[in-house]
Short mmCIF file of C-alpha atoms in Angstrom, two decimals:
data_model
loop_
_atom_site.label_atom_id
_atom_site.label_comp_id
_atom_site.label_asym_id
_atom_site.label_seq_id
_atom_site.Cartn_x
_atom_site.Cartn_y
_atom_site.Cartn_z
CA MET A 1 -13.21 -0.53 -31.99
CA LYS A 2 -16.34 1.61 -31.85
CA ARG A 3 -16.42 4.10 -28.96
CA GLU A 4 -19.16 3.25 -26.80
CA ARG A 5 -18.94 6.69 -24.86
CA SER A 6 -17.71 9.77 -26.46
CA VAL A 7 -14.62 11.73 -25.31
CA THR A 8 -16.30 14.56 -23.55
CA ARG A 9 -18.38 12.29 -22.00
CA GLN A 10 -15.24 9.79 -20.50
CA LEU A 11 -13.25 12.66 -19.56
CA ASP A 12 -15.95 14.03 -17.67
CA GLU A 13 -16.65 10.49 -16.10
CA ASP A 14 -13.13 10.29 -15.14
CA GLY A 15 -12.88 13.52 -13.85
CA VAL A 16 -10.38 14.60 -15.88
CA PHE A 17 -10.41 18.45 -16.59
CA PHE A 18 -8.29 20.68 -19.24
CA ARG A 19 -7.09 24.48 -18.80
CA ASN A 20 -5.99 26.80 -21.94
CA GLY A 21 -6.71 24.04 -24.31
CA ASP A 22 -7.60 20.43 -25.67
CA PHE A 23 -5.97 17.40 -26.76
CA SER A 24 -4.50 19.64 -29.87
CA PHE A 25 -1.82 20.98 -27.35
CA PHE A 26 0.10 17.64 -27.39
CA ARG A 27 0.51 18.16 -31.01
CA ILE A 28 2.07 21.41 -30.61
CA LEU A 29 4.52 19.58 -28.20
CA GLU A 30 5.76 17.18 -31.19
CA LYS A 31 7.23 20.55 -32.63
CA ASP A 32 8.09 22.54 -29.89
CA THR A 33 9.92 20.78 -26.80
CA THR A 34 10.98 24.10 -24.90
CA PHE A 35 7.97 23.80 -22.68
CA ALA A 36 8.97 23.49 -19.01
CA VAL A 37 6.60 20.38 -17.33
CA SER A 38 5.30 20.15 -13.76
CA LEU A 39 3.44 17.83 -11.46
CA GLU A 40 1.76 18.80 -8.58
CA ASN A 41 -0.07 16.52 -6.15
CA LEU A 42 -3.38 17.84 -4.71
CA ASN A 43 -3.81 16.84 -1.17
CA ASN A 44 -3.36 13.50 -2.25
CA LYS A 45 -6.61 13.45 -4.18
CA ARG A 46 -5.85 14.66 -7.87
CA TYR A 47 -2.50 15.33 -9.88
CA SER A 48 -1.93 18.44 -11.92
CA VAL A 49 0.47 18.37 -14.96
CA SER A 50 1.15 22.17 -16.76
CA TRP A 51 3.32 22.96 -19.26
CA SER A 52 4.85 26.71 -19.20
CA LYS A 53 6.73 28.71 -21.44
CA ALA A 54 8.19 31.96 -19.92
CA GLY A 55 6.90 31.51 -16.51
CA GLN A 56 3.43 31.47 -17.99
CA ASN A 57 1.10 28.30 -17.84
CA ALA A 58 0.28 27.46 -21.36
CA PHE A 59 -1.70 24.30 -20.73
CA SER A 60 -3.00 22.22 -17.66
CA VAL A 61 -4.47 18.67 -17.18
CA ASN A 62 -5.82 17.94 -14.14
CA PHE A 63 -7.21 14.23 -12.86
CA PRO A 64 -7.87 11.60 -9.90
CA ILE A 65 -5.62 9.87 -8.36
CA GLU A 66 -6.79 6.68 -9.31
CA TYR A 67 -5.44 3.16 -10.40
CA ASP A 68 -7.84 2.58 -13.15
CA LEU A 69 -7.24 6.00 -14.88
CA LEU A 70 -3.46 6.16 -14.20
CA ALA A 71 -3.01 2.44 -14.91
CA GLY A 72 -5.64 2.07 -17.85
CA THR A 73 -6.93 -0.96 -16.59
CA GLU A 74 -10.24 -2.01 -15.01
CA MET A 75 -11.30 -3.84 -11.67
CA ILE A 76 -11.35 -7.41 -13.22
CA GLU A 77 -7.93 -7.09 -15.27
CA ASN A 78 -6.35 -5.70 -11.66
CA GLU A 79 -7.55 -8.69 -10.08
CA ARG A 80 -6.62 -11.31 -12.24
CA ARG A 81 -2.96 -9.74 -12.68
CA ILE A 82 -2.55 -9.91 -9.01
CA LEU A 83 -3.58 -13.36 -8.37
CA GLN A 84 -0.79 -13.77 -11.38
CA ASP A 85 1.92 -11.89 -10.38
CA ILE A 86 2.27 -12.39 -6.41
CA PRO A 87 3.40 -16.11 -7.18
CA LYS A 88 6.02 -14.50 -9.61
CA GLN A 89 7.78 -12.52 -6.39
CA SER A 90 10.79 -13.76 -4.85
CA MET A 91 10.90 -15.74 -1.66
CA ASN A 92 14.45 -13.83 -0.50
CA THR A 93 14.19 -11.84 2.73
CA ARG A 94 15.11 -8.01 1.82
CA GLY A 95 17.63 -5.98 3.41
CA TYR A 96 16.65 -3.12 5.58
CA GLN A 97 18.59 0.17 6.16
CA LEU A 98 18.64 1.20 9.75
CA VAL A 99 17.84 4.46 11.11
CA ASP A 100 19.62 7.16 12.83
CA SER A 101 19.88 6.30 16.61
CA VAL A 102 18.28 9.61 17.30
CA LEU A 103 15.25 8.99 15.64
CA LEU A 104 14.24 6.25 17.87
CA LYS A 105 12.36 6.51 21.10
CA MET A 106 12.45 4.22 24.00
CA LYS A 107 9.58 2.84 25.59
CA PRO A 108 9.27 4.04 28.82
CA TRP A 109 7.76 0.76 30.60
CA GLN A 110 10.61 -1.80 29.74
CA LYS A 111 14.29 -1.66 27.98
CA LYS A 112 13.96 -4.63 25.30
CA TYR A 113 13.71 -2.49 22.44
CA TYR A 114 13.50 1.13 20.69
CA GLU A 115 10.27 2.51 18.73
CA LEU A 116 10.98 4.70 15.76
CA THR A 117 7.09 6.28 15.45
CA GLY A 118 6.14 6.10 12.02
CA ASP A 119 1.98 7.59 10.84
CA TYR A 120 -1.12 6.17 11.03
CA TYR A 121 -3.90 5.36 8.77
CA TYR A 122 -7.29 5.99 10.01
CA VAL A 123 -6.51 5.16 14.03
CA LYS A 124 -3.07 5.19 15.62
CA GLN A 125 -3.64 1.67 16.38
CA LEU A 126 -3.00 1.13 12.43
CA ASN A 127 0.28 2.64 11.92
CA SER A 128 3.82 2.28 10.57
CA ASN A 129 5.76 2.23 13.47
CA ARG A 130 9.01 0.07 13.38
CA TYR A 131 10.74 -1.53 16.95
CA PHE A 132 14.56 -1.94 17.09
CA GLU A 133 17.16 -3.54 19.40
CA LYS A 134 20.19 -2.41 20.34
CA LYS A 135 23.15 -4.86 19.14
CA GLY A 136 26.72 -3.77 20.12
CA LYS A 137 27.85 -0.38 20.91
CA ASP A 138 26.00 1.58 18.26
CA GLY A 139 24.38 -0.99 15.93
CA TYR A 140 20.59 -1.41 15.82
CA GLU A 141 18.61 -4.57 14.10
CA LEU A 142 14.99 -5.06 13.73
CA PHE A 143 13.48 -6.35 17.14
CA TYR A 144 11.90 -10.18 17.27
CA ASP A 145 10.86 -11.83 20.40
CA ALA A 146 7.88 -14.58 20.14
CA ASN A 147 7.01 -12.96 23.62
CA PHE A 148 6.19 -9.42 22.46
CA VAL A 149 3.20 -10.21 19.51
CA GLN A 150 2.24 -7.16 18.52
CA GLU A 151 6.00 -5.81 17.89
CA SER A 152 7.41 -8.85 16.24
CA LEU A 153 4.36 -9.29 13.98
CA THR A 154 4.48 -5.28 13.35
CA ASN A 155 8.19 -5.98 11.77
CA LEU A 156 7.18 -9.29 10.32
CA MET A 157 4.50 -8.15 8.28
CA THR A 158 5.45 -4.55 7.16
CA THR A 159 9.59 -4.93 6.23
CA GLY A 160 10.13 -7.84 4.52
CA ALA A 161 13.50 -8.17 6.31
CA ILE A 162 12.61 -10.90 9.17
CA GLU A 163 13.69 -14.33 7.68
CA ASN A 164 10.59 -16.84 7.68
CA ASP A 165 9.14 -19.83 6.56
CA TYR A 166 5.25 -18.55 6.44
CA ASP A 167 2.91 -19.74 4.20
CA LEU A 168 0.17 -17.22 3.12
CA GLN A 169 -3.32 -18.25 2.18
CA ILE A 170 -4.73 -15.41 0.37
CA ARG A 171 -8.73 -15.26 -0.39
CA LEU A 172 -9.31 -12.29 -2.68
CA VAL A 173 -12.91 -10.80 -2.67
CA LYS A 174 -13.23 -10.11 -6.12
CA TYR A 175 -15.54 -7.66 -7.96
CA GLY A 176 -19.18 -9.05 -7.96
CA PHE A 177 -18.35 -10.81 -4.58
CA VAL A 178 -16.47 -13.77 -6.33
CA GLN A 179 -13.77 -15.25 -4.52
CA ASP A 180 -10.26 -17.11 -5.62
CA THR A 181 -7.91 -18.55 -2.98
CA ILE A 182 -3.99 -18.81 -3.59
CA VAL A 183 -1.06 -19.63 -1.34
CA VAL A 184 2.27 -18.14 -1.61
CA LYS A 185 4.98 -17.48 0.87
CA LEU A 186 4.89 -14.72 2.97
CA ASN A 187 7.64 -12.78 1.23
CA GLN A 188 6.25 -13.29 -1.90
CA TRP A 189 3.22 -11.22 -0.80
CA LEU A 190 5.63 -8.63 0.91
CA ASN A 191 7.97 -8.19 -1.93
CA TYR A 192 5.02 -7.85 -4.41
CA CYS A 193 3.93 -4.78 -2.20
CA GLU A 194 7.54 -3.51 -1.99
CA LYS A 195 7.75 -3.65 -5.79
CA GLN A 196 4.59 -1.86 -6.73
CA GLY A 197 5.67 0.87 -3.89
CA CYS A 198 3.49 0.02 -1.00
CA HIS A 199 3.96 1.57 2.62
CA GLY A 200 2.61 -0.97 5.27
CA TYR A 201 0.47 -0.05 8.24
CA PHE A 202 -0.30 -2.72 10.61
CA GLY A 203 -2.36 -3.36 13.73
CA VAL A 204 -3.41 -6.10 16.04
CA ILE A 205 -7.03 -6.24 16.55
CA ALA A 206 -7.36 -8.63 19.27
CA VAL A 207 -5.56 -11.99 20.78
CA ASP A 208 -7.96 -14.10 21.67
CA LYS A 209 -7.75 -18.19 22.01
CA GLY A 210 -3.96 -18.24 20.65
CA ILE A 211 -4.87 -16.44 17.48
CA ALA A 212 -3.81 -13.18 16.63
CA ASP A 213 -6.48 -10.98 14.81
CA CYS A 214 -4.49 -8.48 12.18
CA GLU A 215 -5.21 -6.02 9.73
CA LEU A 216 -2.63 -5.01 7.23
CA ILE A 217 -3.11 -2.05 4.79
CA MET A 218 -0.70 -1.57 2.28
CA LYS A 219 -0.72 1.89 0.42
CA ASN A 220 0.13 3.24 -2.31
CA PRO A 221 -0.18 7.11 -2.34
CA ASP A 222 1.11 7.69 -5.87
CA MET A 223 -1.17 5.46 -7.34
CA GLY A 224 -4.17 6.25 -5.33
CA TYR A 225 -4.91 2.63 -4.03
CA ILE A 226 -4.75 0.59 -0.83
CA HIS A 227 -4.52 -3.19 -0.39
CA LEU A 228 -6.72 -4.40 2.86
CA MET A 229 -5.70 -7.44 4.57
CA ARG A 230 -7.39 -9.02 7.48
CA MET A 231 -4.76 -11.76 8.85
CA SER A 232 -5.11 -14.67 11.37
CA VAL A 233 -1.96 -15.60 13.04
CA GLU A 234 -1.29 -18.61 15.77
CA VAL A 235 1.05 -17.15 18.23
CA SER A 236 2.47 -20.21 18.91
CA THR A 237 4.01 -20.27 15.48
CA LEU A 238 5.58 -17.14 16.28
CA GLU A 239 9.01 -18.87 18.21
CA ASP A 240 9.90 -20.86 14.68
CA LYS A 241 8.71 -18.10 12.11
CA LYS A 242 6.68 -21.06 10.40
CA GLY A 243 3.26 -21.83 9.89
CA LEU A 244 -0.06 -21.18 7.91
CA ILE A 245 -1.59 -17.68 7.95
CA LYS A 246 -4.77 -17.42 6.74
CA ALA A 247 -5.85 -13.83 5.12
CA ARG A 248 -8.87 -12.07 3.18
CA LEU A 249 -7.65 -9.84 0.91
CA SER A 250 -9.34 -6.60 -0.69
CA SER A 251 -7.33 -5.37 -3.60
CA TYR A 252 -7.01 -1.91 -5.31
CA ILE A 253 -9.39 -0.12 -3.08
CA THR A 254 -9.37 3.51 -4.62
CA THR A 255 -8.52 6.08 -1.56
CA THR A 256 -10.19 8.80 -3.03
CA ARG A 257 -13.60 7.39 -2.92
CA VAL A 258 -13.25 5.21 0.42
CA LYS A 259 -15.45 6.36 3.54
CA TYR A 260 -15.69 3.27 5.44
CA LEU A 261 -12.40 0.74 5.17
CA PHE A 262 -13.74 -1.79 7.34
CA ASP A 263 -16.88 -2.37 9.68
CA GLU A 264 -14.82 -2.00 13.05
CA LEU A 265 -13.84 1.71 11.85
CA LYS A 266 -16.63 4.40 11.69
CA ILE A 267 -15.05 7.66 11.16
#
């Protein structure tokens, strides 16, 4: 195929920079395998890969942490693949490794559950906290109680370890403002994200007229993207863990280029 852009121009547009050489260095590697190689993450924005010998840098390549560049794909292909891949995932509930009890922090206003405080994304209300209840003398299990909407939904939507029969209606907002809708099991979506290496951040925006308006971010820091999902859950379905969850998904948002993720957060 005829190249639409020169190599130099494409490297510049993709933000790829060489130090101490060019592509010809890789021909040297075919004959000399004694170079030490190292990978450095630069503030979760760029990767730097370096080859050295005897402590001296011989060649480096520096490039942004962006999914399209790392995967060699474009947005249209990414969106097509995600709709095809989610329904192929297992519906099974995953196991969840319990943390050491010393890491759990008791909520001061009640005795029902323990909180494992995680980190947060943009605002503290959108976080990776997990909740546990004590079982037996030294055992802990993931907490789930329909009377505790925030805590139960958080564990349900981020761990994939709570058995449920929820259907998830995903409306994918695609490139060019085109939309497609699929219906899968909630666990299929969670298992897909886990398989891709994503880490979940969740928050309940509001509960009004029996509907919980929620935000879920699945973040893949190694590949430089997030999946942003706005969800509506009927609170009355929490008891049986069964029903229809409606969701709007924006996929493969590049984290290094995002300024505002959603209208309600202006940071």
